[in-house]
PDB file of C-alpha atoms in Angstrom:
ATOM      1  CA  UNK A  44       0.000   0.000   0.000  1.00  0.00           C
ATOM      2  CA  UNK A  45       1.361   3.427  -0.930  1.00  0.00           C
ATOM      3  CA  UNK A  46       2.033   5.718   2.045  1.00  0.00           C
ATOM      4  CA  UNK A  47       0.544   9.213   1.887  1.00  0.00           C
ATOM      5  CA  UNK A  48       3.933  10.789   1.102  1.00  0.00           C
ATOM      6  CA  UNK A  49       4.375   8.499  -1.907  1.00  0.00           C
ATOM      7  CA  UNK A  50       0.928   9.414  -3.245  1.00  0.00           C
ATOM      8  CA  UNK A  51       2.059  13.043  -3.480  1.00  0.00           C
ATOM      9  CA  UNK A  52       5.301  12.130  -5.248  1.00  0.00           C
ATOM     10  CA  UNK A  53       4.693  10.525  -8.663  1.00  0.00           C
ATOM     11  CA  UNK A  54       8.388   9.660  -9.080  1.00  0.00           C
ATOM     12  CA  UNK A  55       8.106   7.237  -6.155  1.00  0.00           C
ATOM     13  CA  UNK A  56       5.823   4.875  -8.071  1.00  0.00           C
ATOM     14  CA  UNK A  57       5.730   5.936 -11.747  1.00  0.00           C
ATOM     15  CA  UNK A  58       9.259   4.803 -12.754  1.00  0.00           C
ATOM     16  CA  UNK A  59       9.651   1.176 -11.606  1.00  0.00           C
ATOM     17  CA  UNK A  60      12.477   0.543 -14.130  1.00  0.00           C
ATOM     18  CA  UNK A  61      13.695   4.110 -14.448  1.00  0.00           C
ATOM     19  CA  UNK A  62      11.133   4.560 -17.251  1.00  0.00           C
ATOM     20  CA  UNK A  63       7.614   5.957 -17.076  1.00  0.00           C
ATOM     21  CA  UNK A  64       5.138   3.154 -16.374  1.00  0.00           C
ATOM     22  CA  UNK A  65       1.934   4.379 -14.820  1.00  0.00           C
ATOM     23  CA  UNK A  66      -1.739   3.640 -15.187  1.00  0.00           C
ATOM     24  CA  UNK A  67      -5.214   4.159 -13.857  1.00  0.00           C
ATOM     25  CA  UNK A  68      -8.209   1.837 -14.321  1.00  0.00           C
ATOM     26  CA  UNK A  69     -11.667   2.303 -12.830  1.00  0.00           C
ATOM     27  CA  UNK A  70     -14.777   0.174 -12.978  1.00  0.00           C
ATOM     28  CA  UNK A  71     -16.828  -2.453 -11.190  1.00  0.00           C
ATOM     29  CA  UNK A  72     -14.974  -4.884  -8.922  1.00  0.00           C
ATOM     30  CA  UNK A  73     -15.531  -8.518  -9.895  1.00  0.00           C
ATOM     31  CA  UNK A  74     -14.343 -11.959  -8.755  1.00  0.00           C
ATOM     32  CA  UNK A  75     -11.732 -10.846  -6.231  1.00  0.00           C
ATOM     33  CA  UNK A  76      -9.369 -13.663  -5.208  1.00  0.00           C
ATOM     34  CA  UNK A  77      -7.130 -12.374  -2.367  1.00  0.00           C
ATOM     35  CA  UNK A  78      -5.418 -15.750  -1.991  1.00  0.00           C
ATOM     36  CA  UNK A  79      -3.996 -15.689  -5.520  1.00  0.00           C
ATOM     37  CA  UNK A  80      -3.833 -11.898  -5.735  1.00  0.00           C
ATOM     38  CA  UNK A  81      -6.095 -11.338  -8.733  1.00  0.00           C
ATOM     39  CA  UNK A  82      -9.366  -9.541  -9.337  1.00  0.00           C
ATOM     40  CA  UNK A  83     -11.226  -8.175 -12.357  1.00  0.00           C
ATOM     41  CA  UNK A  84     -12.430  -4.698 -13.219  1.00  0.00           C
ATOM     42  CA  UNK A  85     -15.526  -4.709 -15.399  1.00  0.00           C
ATOM     43  CA  UNK A  86     -16.074  -1.783 -17.769  1.00  0.00           C
ATOM     44  CA  UNK A  87     -18.568  -3.291 -20.219  1.00  0.00           C
ATOM     45  CA  UNK A  88     -21.597  -5.502 -19.680  1.00  0.00           C
ATOM     46  CA  UNK A  89     -19.779  -8.366 -21.414  1.00  0.00           C
ATOM     47  CA  UNK A  90     -18.024 -10.467 -18.779  1.00  0.00           C
ATOM     48  CA  UNK A  91     -15.650 -11.788 -21.436  1.00  0.00           C
ATOM     49  CA  UNK A  92     -14.007  -8.368 -21.457  1.00  0.00           C
ATOM     50  CA  UNK A  93     -13.430  -7.998 -17.733  1.00  0.00           C
ATOM     51  CA  UNK A  94      -9.875  -6.720 -17.151  1.00  0.00           C
ATOM     52  CA  UNK A  95      -7.609  -8.973 -15.028  1.00  0.00           C
ATOM     53  CA  UNK A  96      -5.753  -7.004 -12.331  1.00  0.00           C
ATOM     54  CA  UNK A  97      -2.966  -8.703 -10.361  1.00  0.00           C
ATOM     55  CA  UNK A  98      -1.902  -7.446  -6.942  1.00  0.00           C
ATOM     56  CA  UNK A  99       0.078  -8.316  -3.819  1.00  0.00           C
ATOM     57  CA  UNK A 100      -2.489  -9.158  -1.106  1.00  0.00           C
ATOM     58  CA  UNK A 101      -0.083  -7.987   1.623  1.00  0.00           C
ATOM     59  CA  UNK A 102       1.325  -4.806   0.057  1.00  0.00           C
ATOM     60  CA  UNK A 103      -1.657  -3.550  -1.951  1.00  0.00           C
ATOM     61  CA  UNK A 104      -4.859  -5.234  -0.742  1.00  0.00           C
ATOM     62  CA  UNK A 105      -8.312  -4.181  -1.853  1.00  0.00           C
ATOM     63  CA  UNK A 106      -9.893  -2.126   0.974  1.00  0.00           C
ATOM     64  CA  UNK A 107     -12.350  -4.231   2.943  1.00  0.00           C
ATOM     65  CA  UNK A 108     -15.172  -1.762   2.424  1.00  0.00           C
ATOM     66  CA  UNK A 109     -15.043  -2.330  -1.368  1.00  0.00           C
ATOM     67  CA  UNK A 110     -17.207  -5.338  -2.192  1.00  0.00           C
ATOM     68  CA  UNK A 111     -18.271  -7.259  -5.310  1.00  0.00           C
ATOM     69  CA  UNK A 112     -20.147  -4.948  -7.753  1.00  0.00           C
ATOM     70  CA  UNK A 113     -18.793  -1.775  -6.104  1.00  0.00           C
ATOM     71  CA  UNK A 114     -16.851   0.798  -8.082  1.00  0.00           C
ATOM     72  CA  UNK A 115     -13.088   0.601  -7.574  1.00  0.00           C
ATOM     73  CA  UNK A 116     -10.013   2.386  -8.910  1.00  0.00           C
ATOM     74  CA  UNK A 117      -6.620   0.750  -9.369  1.00  0.00           C
ATOM     75  CA  UNK A 118      -3.291   2.488  -9.943  1.00  0.00           C
ATOM     76  CA  UNK A 119      -1.163   0.093 -11.933  1.00  0.00           C
ATOM     77  CA  UNK A 120       2.133  -0.846 -13.551  1.00  0.00           C
ATOM     78  CA  UNK A 121       2.194  -2.795 -16.814  1.00  0.00           C
ATOM     79  CA  UNK A 122       4.570  -5.473 -18.039  1.00  0.00           C
ATOM     80  CA  UNK A 123       4.473  -8.016 -20.824  1.00  0.00           C
ATOM     81  CA  UNK A 124       4.719 -11.789 -20.707  1.00  0.00           C
ATOM     82  CA  UNK A 125       4.438 -14.830 -22.936  1.00  0.00           C
ATOM     83  CA  UNK A 126       1.248 -16.878 -22.737  1.00  0.00           C
ATOM     84  CA  UNK A 127       2.077 -19.841 -24.939  1.00  0.00           C
ATOM     85  CA  UNK A 128       2.785 -18.287 -28.316  1.00  0.00           C
ATOM     86  CA  UNK A 129       0.959 -15.056 -27.494  1.00  0.00           C
ATOM     87  CA  UNK A 130       2.394 -11.812 -26.171  1.00  0.00           C
ATOM     88  CA  UNK A 131       0.078 -10.373 -23.534  1.00  0.00           C
ATOM     89  CA  UNK A 132       0.055  -7.431 -21.147  1.00  0.00           C
ATOM     90  CA  UNK A 133       0.029  -8.100 -17.415  1.00  0.00           C
ATOM     91  CA  UNK A 134      -1.245  -5.287 -15.209  1.00  0.00           C
ATOM     92  CA  UNK A 135      -0.426  -5.145 -11.492  1.00  0.00           C
ATOM     93  CA  UNK A 136      -2.058  -2.749  -9.053  1.00  0.00           C
ATOM     94  CA  UNK A 137       0.059  -0.804  -6.579  1.00  0.00           C
ATOM     95  CA  UNK A 138      -2.990   0.702  -4.884  1.00  0.00           C
ATOM     96  CA  UNK A 139      -6.763   0.320  -4.849  1.00  0.00           C
ATOM     97  CA  UNK A 140      -9.207   2.905  -3.617  1.00  0.00           C
ATOM     98  CA  UNK A 141     -12.893   3.722  -3.746  1.00  0.00           C
ATOM     99  CA  UNK A 142     -13.877   6.580  -6.048  1.00  0.00           C
ATOM    100  CA  UNK A 143     -14.817   9.897  -4.506  1.00  0.00           C
ATOM    101  CA  UNK A 144     -16.156  13.212  -5.735  1.00  0.00           C
ATOM    102  CA  UNK A 145     -12.698  14.341  -6.840  1.00  0.00           C
ATOM    103  CA  UNK A 146     -12.799  11.557  -9.429  1.00  0.00           C
ATOM    104  CA  UNK A 147     -16.440  11.195 -10.361  1.00  0.00           C
ATOM    105  CA  UNK A 148     -16.652  14.223 -12.597  1.00  0.00           C
ATOM    106  CA  UNK A 149     -18.710  14.507 -15.743  1.00  0.00           C
ATOM    107  CA  UNK A 150     -15.758  13.362 -17.838  1.00  0.00           C
ATOM    108  CA  UNK A 151     -15.231  10.142 -15.898  1.00  0.00           C
ATOM    109  CA  UNK A 152     -18.931   9.391 -15.716  1.00  0.00           C
ATOM    110  CA  UNK A 153     -19.512   9.913 -19.437  1.00  0.00           C
ATOM    111  CA  UNK A 154     -16.463   7.866 -20.479  1.00  0.00           C
ATOM    112  CA  UNK A 155     -17.369   4.975 -18.220  1.00  0.00           C
ATOM    113  CA  UNK A 156     -21.068   4.919 -19.071  1.00  0.00           C
ATOM    114  CA  UNK A 157     -20.197   4.968 -22.772  1.00  0.00           C
ATOM    115  CA  UNK A 158     -18.110   1.817 -22.262  1.00  0.00           C
ATOM    116  CA  UNK A 159     -20.738   0.093 -20.142  1.00  0.00           C
ATOM    117  CA  UNK A 160     -23.355   0.481 -22.882  1.00  0.00           C
ATOM    118  CA  UNK A 161     -21.223  -1.179 -25.588  1.00  0.00           C
ATOM    119  CA  UNK A 162     -22.472  -4.550 -26.825  1.00  0.00           C
ATOM    120  CA  UNK A 163     -19.377  -6.601 -27.649  1.00  0.00           C
ATOM    121  CA  UNK A 164     -20.261 -10.268 -28.143  1.00  0.00           C
ATOM    122  CA  UNK A 165     -23.702 -11.796 -28.376  1.00  0.00           C
ATOM    123  CA  UNK A 166     -22.503 -15.245 -27.249  1.00  0.00           C
ATOM    124  CA  UNK A 167     -21.229 -14.096 -23.859  1.00  0.00           C
ATOM    125  CA  UNK A 168     -22.463 -13.667 -20.309  1.00  0.00           C
ATOM    126  CA  UNK A 169     -23.829 -10.152 -19.955  1.00  0.00           C
ATOM    127  CA  UNK A 170     -24.119  -8.519 -16.551  1.00  0.00           C
ATOM    128  CA  UNK A 171     -27.087  -6.475 -15.452  1.00  0.00           C
ATOM    129  CA  UNK A 172     -26.360  -2.910 -14.424  1.00  0.00           C
ATOM    130  CA  UNK A 173     -25.354  -2.975 -10.729  1.00  0.00           C
ATOM    131  CA  UNK A 174     -26.502  -0.296  -8.248  1.00  0.00           C
ATOM    132  CA  UNK A 175     -23.028   1.301  -8.213  1.00  0.00           C
ATOM    133  CA  UNK A 176     -23.194   1.986 -11.958  1.00  0.00           C
ATOM    134  CA  UNK A 177     -26.822   3.160 -11.695  1.00  0.00           C
ATOM    135  CA  UNK A 178     -25.741   5.654  -9.026  1.00  0.00           C
ATOM    136  CA  UNK A 179     -22.801   6.786 -11.149  1.00  0.00           C
ATOM    137  CA  UNK A 180     -25.049   7.590 -14.103  1.00  0.00           C
ATOM    138  CA  UNK A 181     -27.080   9.949 -11.915  1.00  0.00           C
ATOM    139  CA  UNK A 182     -24.173  11.869 -10.381  1.00  0.00           C
ATOM    140  CA  UNK A 183     -23.885  15.585 -11.093  1.00  0.00           C
ATOM    141  CA  UNK A 184     -20.654  16.940 -12.543  1.00  0.00           C
ATOM    142  CA  UNK A 185     -17.760  17.509 -10.117  1.00  0.00           C
ATOM    143  CA  UNK A 186     -15.637  19.485 -12.560  1.00  0.00           C
ATOM    144  CA  UNK A 187     -13.729  21.813 -10.263  1.00  0.00           C
ATOM    145  CA  UNK A 188     -10.169  22.941  -9.566  1.00  0.00           C
ATOM    146  CA  UNK A 189      -9.865  20.701  -6.514  1.00  0.00           C
ATOM    147  CA  UNK A 190     -10.469  17.595  -8.635  1.00  0.00           C
ATOM    148  CA  UNK A 191      -8.059  18.713 -11.347  1.00  0.00           C
ATOM    149  CA  UNK A 192      -5.315  19.326  -8.782  1.00  0.00           C
ATOM    150  CA  UNK A 193      -5.724  16.017  -6.975  1.00  0.00           C
ATOM    151  CA  UNK A 194      -2.735  13.693  -7.177  1.00  0.00           C
ATOM    152  CA  UNK A 195      -4.229  10.968  -9.346  1.00  0.00           C
ATOM    153  CA  UNK A 196      -5.560  13.197 -12.127  1.00  0.00           C
ATOM    154  CA  UNK A 197      -2.429  15.358 -12.345  1.00  0.00           C
ATOM    155  CA  UNK A 198       0.095  12.539 -12.573  1.00  0.00           C
ATOM    156  CA  UNK A 199      -1.879  10.457 -15.047  1.00  0.00           C
ATOM    157  CA  UNK A 200      -2.486  13.402 -17.410  1.00  0.00           C
ATOM    158  CA  UNK A 201      -5.617  11.569 -18.463  1.00  0.00           C
ATOM    159  CA  UNK A 202      -6.661  11.821 -22.085  1.00  0.00           C
ATOM    160  CA  UNK A 203      -9.045   9.964 -24.396  1.00  0.00           C
ATOM    161  CA  UNK A 204     -10.607   7.892 -21.625  1.00  0.00           C
ATOM    162  CA  UNK A 205     -10.867   9.052 -18.034  1.00  0.00           C
ATOM    163  CA  UNK A 206     -11.615   5.534 -16.749  1.00  0.00           C
ATOM    164  CA  UNK A 207      -8.779   3.598 -18.423  1.00  0.00           C
ATOM    165  CA  UNK A 208      -5.358   5.089 -19.055  1.00  0.00           C
ATOM    166  CA  UNK A 209      -1.890   3.552 -19.438  1.00  0.00           C
ATOM    167  CA  UNK A 210       1.318   5.537 -20.030  1.00  0.00           C
ATOM    168  CA  UNK A 211       4.547   3.741 -20.946  1.00  0.00           C
ATOM    169  CA  UNK A 212       7.963   4.979 -22.059  1.00  0.00           C
ATOM    170  CA  UNK A 213      10.563   2.496 -23.261  1.00  0.00           C
ATOM    171  CA  UNK A 214      12.583   1.137 -26.161  1.00  0.00           C
ATOM    172  CA  UNK A 215      11.168  -0.639 -29.195  1.00  0.00           C
ATOM    173  CA  UNK A 216      12.086  -4.319 -29.065  1.00  0.00           C
ATOM    174  CA  UNK A 217      10.194  -5.462 -32.172  1.00  0.00           C
ATOM    175  CA  UNK A 218       7.234  -4.607 -34.388  1.00  0.00           C
ATOM    176  CA  UNK A 219       4.745  -6.434 -36.597  1.00  0.00           C
ATOM    177  CA  UNK A 220       2.375  -4.915 -39.176  1.00  0.00           C
ATOM    178  CA  UNK A 221      -0.696  -6.715 -40.514  1.00  0.00           C
ATOM    179  CA  UNK A 222      -2.158  -5.167 -43.683  1.00  0.00           C
ATOM    180  CA  UNK A 223      -5.100  -6.071 -45.917  1.00  0.00           C
ATOM    181  CA  UNK A 224      -6.927  -7.701 -43.042  1.00  0.00           C
ATOM    182  CA  UNK A 225     -10.373  -9.241 -43.521  1.00  0.00           C
ATOM    183  CA  UNK A 226     -13.204  -9.649 -41.065  1.00  0.00           C
ATOM    184  CA  UNK A 227     -13.229 -13.335 -39.991  1.00  0.00           C
ATOM    185  CA  UNK A 228     -17.014 -13.666 -40.445  1.00  0.00           C
ATOM    186  CA  UNK A 229     -18.100 -11.590 -43.440  1.00  0.00           C
ATOM    187  CA  UNK A 230     -14.728 -11.061 -45.134  1.00  0.00           C
ATOM    188  CA  UNK A 231     -15.051  -7.275 -45.349  1.00  0.00           C
ATOM    189  CA  UNK A 232     -11.825  -5.192 -45.186  1.00  0.00           C
ATOM    190  CA  UNK A 233     -10.858  -3.984 -41.713  1.00  0.00           C
ATOM    191  CA  UNK A 234      -8.177  -1.673 -40.395  1.00  0.00           C
ATOM    192  CA  UNK A 235      -4.461  -2.406 -40.335  1.00  0.00           C
ATOM    193  CA  UNK A 236      -2.991  -3.579 -37.049  1.00  0.00           C
ATOM    194  CA  UNK A 237       0.483  -2.614 -35.888  1.00  0.00           C
ATOM    195  CA  UNK A 238       1.905  -4.372 -32.816  1.00  0.00           C
ATOM    196  CA  UNK A 239       4.980  -2.876 -31.146  1.00  0.00           C
ATOM    197  CA  UNK A 240       6.800  -4.459 -28.199  1.00  0.00           C
ATOM    198  CA  UNK A 241       7.994  -1.804 -25.744  1.00  0.00           C
ATOM    199  CA  UNK A 242      10.865  -2.962 -23.574  1.00  0.00           C
ATOM    200  CA  UNK A 243      11.684  -1.588 -20.121  1.00  0.00           C
ATOM    201  CA  UNK A 244      13.860  -4.276 -18.583  1.00  0.00           C
ATOM    202  CA  UNK A 245      16.686  -6.724 -19.295  1.00  0.00           C
ATOM    203  CA  UNK A 246      14.112  -9.466 -19.885  1.00  0.00           C
ATOM    204  CA  UNK A 247      12.896  -9.016 -23.458  1.00  0.00           C
ATOM    205  CA  UNK A 248      10.005 -11.425 -22.762  1.00  0.00           C
ATOM    206  CA  UNK A 249       8.591  -8.762 -20.421  1.00  0.00           C
ATOM    207  CA  UNK A 250       8.170  -6.302 -23.311  1.00  0.00           C
ATOM    208  CA  UNK A 251       4.688  -4.763 -23.350  1.00  0.00           C
ATOM    209  CA  UNK A 252       2.587  -5.421 -26.501  1.00  0.00           C
ATOM    210  CA  UNK A 253       1.006  -2.195 -27.761  1.00  0.00           C
ATOM    211  CA  UNK A 254      -1.394  -2.159 -30.704  1.00  0.00           C
ATOM    212  CA  UNK A 255      -2.378   0.541 -33.156  1.00  0.00           C
ATOM    213  CA  UNK A 256      -5.393   0.216 -35.464  1.00  0.00           C
ATOM    214  CA  UNK A 257      -5.802   2.474 -38.504  1.00  0.00           C
ATOM    215  CA  UNK A 258      -6.532   2.723 -42.211  1.00  0.00           C
ATOM    216  CA  UNK A 259      -2.876   2.790 -43.300  1.00  0.00           C
ATOM    217  CA  UNK A 260      -0.263   2.125 -40.638  1.00  0.00           C
ATOM    218  CA  UNK A 261       2.627   1.346 -42.971  1.00  0.00           C
ATOM    219  CA  UNK A 262       4.115   4.911 -42.823  1.00  0.00           C
ATOM    220  CA  UNK A 263       4.131   4.722 -39.026  1.00  0.00           C
ATOM    221  CA  UNK A 264       5.595   1.202 -38.992  1.00  0.00           C
ATOM    222  CA  UNK A 265       8.419   2.303 -41.291  1.00  0.00           C
ATOM    223  CA  UNK A 266       9.377   5.152 -38.952  1.00  0.00           C
ATOM    224  CA  UNK A 267       9.470   3.058 -35.794  1.00  0.00           C
ATOM    225  CA  UNK A 268      12.904   1.422 -35.582  1.00  0.00           C
ATOM    226  CA  UNK A 269      14.190  -1.177 -33.148  1.00  0.00           C
ATOM    227  CA  UNK A 270      15.807   0.503 -30.160  1.00  0.00           C
ATOM    228  CA  UNK A 271      13.957   3.800 -30.600  1.00  0.00           C
ATOM    229  CA  UNK A 272      12.780   5.364 -27.295  1.00  0.00           C
ATOM    230  CA  UNK A 273       9.073   6.244 -27.429  1.00  0.00           C
ATOM    231  CA  UNK A 274       6.213   7.282 -25.157  1.00  0.00           C
ATOM    232  CA  UNK A 275       2.778   5.696 -25.589  1.00  0.00           C
ATOM    233  CA  UNK A 276      -0.644   6.669 -24.240  1.00  0.00           C
ATOM    234  CA  UNK A 277      -2.973   3.696 -24.287  1.00  0.00           C
ATOM    235  CA  UNK A 278      -5.831   1.754 -22.830  1.00  0.00           C
ATOM    236  CA  UNK A 279      -5.832  -1.681 -21.182  1.00  0.00           C
ATOM    237  CA  UNK A 280      -8.050  -4.106 -23.110  1.00  0.00           C
ATOM    238  CA  UNK A 281      -8.712  -7.800 -23.635  1.00  0.00           C
ATOM    239  CA  UNK A 282      -8.702  -9.303 -27.129  1.00  0.00           C
ATOM    240  CA  UNK A 283     -11.531 -11.865 -27.096  1.00  0.00           C
ATOM    241  CA  UNK A 284     -11.995 -14.375 -29.889  1.00  0.00           C
ATOM    242  CA  UNK A 285     -14.718 -17.003 -30.114  1.00  0.00           C
ATOM    243  CA  UNK A 286     -13.141 -20.446 -30.562  1.00  0.00           C
ATOM    244  CA  UNK A 287     -16.252 -22.661 -30.545  1.00  0.00           C
ATOM    245  CA  UNK A 288     -19.889 -22.618 -31.561  1.00  0.00           C
ATOM    246  CA  UNK A 289     -22.307 -21.306 -28.900  1.00  0.00           C
ATOM    247  CA  UNK A 290     -23.714 -23.908 -26.541  1.00  0.00           C
ATOM    248  CA  UNK A 291     -27.264 -24.749 -27.718  1.00  0.00           C
ATOM    249  CA  UNK A 292     -28.621 -24.571 -24.158  1.00  0.00           C
ATOM    250  CA  UNK A 293     -26.811 -21.590 -22.629  1.00  0.00           C
ATOM    251  CA  UNK A 294     -26.097 -19.718 -25.857  1.00  0.00           C
ATOM    252  CA  UNK A 295     -22.551 -19.059 -24.611  1.00  0.00           C
ATOM    253  CA  UNK A 296     -19.425 -19.746 -26.654  1.00  0.00           C
ATOM    254  CA  UNK A 297     -15.903 -20.680 -25.551  1.00  0.00           C
ATOM    255  CA  UNK A 298     -13.415 -17.875 -26.111  1.00  0.00           C
ATOM    256  CA  UNK A 299      -9.694 -17.086 -25.895  1.00  0.00           C
ATOM    257  CA  UNK A 300      -8.623 -13.957 -23.995  1.00  0.00           C
ATOM    258  CA  UNK A 301      -5.393 -12.002 -24.507  1.00  0.00           C
ATOM    259  CA  UNK A 302      -4.860  -8.752 -22.569  1.00  0.00           C
ATOM    260  CA  UNK A 303      -3.002  -5.981 -24.409  1.00  0.00           C
ATOM    261  CA  UNK A 304      -2.523  -2.212 -24.548  1.00  0.00           C
ATOM    262  CA  UNK A 305      -4.290  -0.340 -27.331  1.00  0.00           C
ATOM    263  CA  UNK A 306      -2.632   2.973 -28.234  1.00  0.00           C
ATOM    264  CA  UNK A 307      -5.002   5.921 -28.430  1.00  0.00           C
ATOM    265  CA  UNK A 308      -2.764   8.326 -30.329  1.00  0.00           C
ATOM    266  CA  UNK A 309       0.577   8.474 -32.119  1.00  0.00           C
ATOM    267  CA  UNK A 310       3.766   7.483 -30.244  1.00  0.00           C
ATOM    268  CA  UNK A 311       5.951  10.349 -29.076  1.00  0.00           C
ATOM    269  CA  UNK A 312       9.741  10.155 -29.450  1.00  0.00           C
ATOM    270  CA  UNK A 313      11.426  10.501 -26.058  1.00  0.00           C
ATOM    271  CA  UNK A 314      13.900  13.359 -25.940  1.00  0.00           C
ATOM    272  CA  UNK A 315      16.942  13.067 -23.617  1.00  0.00           C
ATOM    273  CA  UNK A 316      15.678  15.898 -21.394  1.00  0.00           C
ATOM    274  CA  UNK A 317      12.032  14.804 -21.254  1.00  0.00           C
ATOM    275  CA  UNK A 318      12.335  12.917 -17.969  1.00  0.00           C
ATOM    276  CA  UNK A 319      10.241  10.035 -19.287  1.00  0.00           C
ATOM    277  CA  UNK A 320      13.299   7.756 -19.365  1.00  0.00           C
ATOM    278  CA  UNK A 321      15.630   8.399 -16.439  1.00  0.00           C
ATOM    279  CA  UNK A 322      17.986   5.434 -17.006  1.00  0.00           C
ATOM    280  CA  UNK A 323      19.404   4.106 -20.289  1.00  0.00           C
ATOM    281  CA  UNK A 324      20.638   0.554 -19.490  1.00  0.00           C
ATOM    282  CA  UNK A 325      23.294  -1.345 -21.420  1.00  0.00           C
ATOM    283  CA  UNK A 326      20.739  -3.575 -23.175  1.00  0.00           C
ATOM    284  CA  UNK A 327      19.122  -0.456 -24.678  1.00  0.00           C
ATOM    285  CA  UNK A 328      22.433   0.507 -26.301  1.00  0.00           C
ATOM    286  CA  UNK A 329      22.591  -2.958 -27.819  1.00  0.00           C
ATOM    287  CA  UNK A 330      19.209  -2.412 -29.458  1.00  0.00           C
ATOM    288  CA  UNK A 331      20.539   0.647 -31.263  1.00  0.00           C
ATOM    289  CA  UNK A 332      23.361  -1.204 -32.986  1.00  0.00           C
ATOM    290  CA  UNK A 333      22.734  -1.597 -36.707  1.00  0.00           C
ATOM    291  CA  UNK A 334      19.599   0.540 -36.626  1.00  0.00           C
ATOM    292  CA  UNK A 335      20.904   4.079 -37.132  1.00  0.00           C
ATOM    293  CA  UNK A 336      21.726   6.856 -34.706  1.00  0.00           C
ATOM    294  CA  UNK A 337      19.583   8.395 -31.994  1.00  0.00           C
ATOM    295  CA  UNK A 338      18.667  11.220 -34.383  1.00  0.00           C
ATOM    296  CA  UNK A 339      15.841   9.068 -35.841  1.00  0.00           C
ATOM    297  CA  UNK A 340      13.269  10.038 -33.161  1.00  0.00           C
ATOM    298  CA  UNK A 341      13.569  13.706 -34.200  1.00  0.00           C
ATOM    299  CA  UNK A 342      12.527  12.798 -37.746  1.00  0.00           C
ATOM    300  CA  UNK A 343       9.531  10.943 -36.383  1.00  0.00           C
ATOM    301  CA  UNK A 344       8.541  14.012 -34.378  1.00  0.00           C
ATOM    302  CA  UNK A 345       8.683  16.215 -37.493  1.00  0.00           C
ATOM    303  CA  UNK A 346       6.284  13.892 -39.306  1.00  0.00           C
ATOM    304  CA  UNK A 347       3.848  13.162 -36.478  1.00  0.00           C
ATOM    305  CA  UNK A 348       0.988  15.238 -37.904  1.00  0.00           C
ATOM    306  CA  UNK A 349       1.319  13.752 -41.379  1.00  0.00           C
ATOM    307  CA  UNK A 350       1.541  10.213 -39.993  1.00  0.00           C
ATOM    308  CA  UNK A 351      -1.487  10.758 -37.799  1.00  0.00           C
ATOM    309  CA  UNK A 352      -3.533  12.056 -40.726  1.00  0.00           C
ATOM    310  CA  UNK A 353      -2.612   9.120 -42.968  1.00  0.00           C
ATOM    311  CA  UNK A 354      -3.237   6.448 -40.324  1.00  0.00           C
ATOM    312  CA  UNK A 355      -6.201   7.809 -38.402  1.00  0.00           C
ATOM    313  CA  UNK A 356      -8.888   9.411 -40.536  1.00  0.00           C
ATOM    314  CA  UNK A 357     -12.491  10.094 -39.759  1.00  0.00           C
ATOM    315  CA  UNK A 358     -13.573   6.644 -40.971  1.00  0.00           C
ATOM    316  CA  UNK A 359     -12.351   4.510 -38.089  1.00  0.00           C
ATOM    317  CA  UNK A 360     -14.453   1.457 -38.821  1.00  0.00           C
ATOM    318  CA  UNK A 361     -13.651  -1.288 -36.309  1.00  0.00           C
ATOM    319  CA  UNK A 362     -10.433   0.451 -35.223  1.00  0.00           C
ATOM    320  CA  UNK A 363     -11.502   0.384 -31.601  1.00  0.00           C
ATOM    321  CA  UNK A 364     -13.286  -2.967 -31.551  1.00  0.00           C
ATOM    322  CA  UNK A 365     -11.684  -5.391 -29.090  1.00  0.00           C
ATOM    323  CA  UNK A 366     -10.758  -8.562 -30.866  1.00  0.00           C
ATOM    324  CA  UNK A 367     -10.660  -6.869 -34.268  1.00  0.00           C
TER     325      UNK A 367
END
């Protein structure tokens, strides 16, 4: 559990490897298992998409007053891991707390309620709306200076989604671009998918998988070189794919689940004086060898607007669909 002094000092928890790694996830608490140190945060009615949150039951327990179906907020670190042949993101909470009026502003409420109303998979268990979410939908706005200046909003610099935000700075370990993708059911064209592994430690298997979806991601993929230091703003999600026909009795289908980070904007090159990367370890220097000088990030920065326009247009069909 973070002491009060640490809560006021972002550096004490936001740089576990000398590189920015900070996150904030809010939603409905589900299926808490304090013995194994795992719970789920539900942000949509589909239980297939509940977000797994790991934690240390001794150092960062869930407060006893927060029960199943209550709203909860988790401050997290993210790392990657191998699950068979799949690269997944593993999120670990360093602190849980109940939401209060400094958090439950109009922005948070609208972002969360928008997620809760999304219908993701027909062949899945769908939760009813619990009293905590019903109460949230009726809250007045708490948009005031006190909320904006509170520790958790300031350090997260929340953008795009006030209920789910991940910020990671690190070095590119590898990348993979999938173009000319087709919808698995109707065969219609869907957006490109670019997966980039962001490395923060000596263990390359702990690299965090970050995905971009867009109409044409090839220009971005060509600019992102192995070893390049970048900053990513993203959202913690679960890629769910149906792997069997629905059960004729229950109507439910067996699925595979792979947690990942979905980027919500273009990556930002990390400048030496930015403070996002405080330590450049020896393995990072190795990544640079044979892939140009450190001047490459500046070129990416010059072209950010053009890259954004080419990759993310107004027609974002299925760009944000989990499992797409």
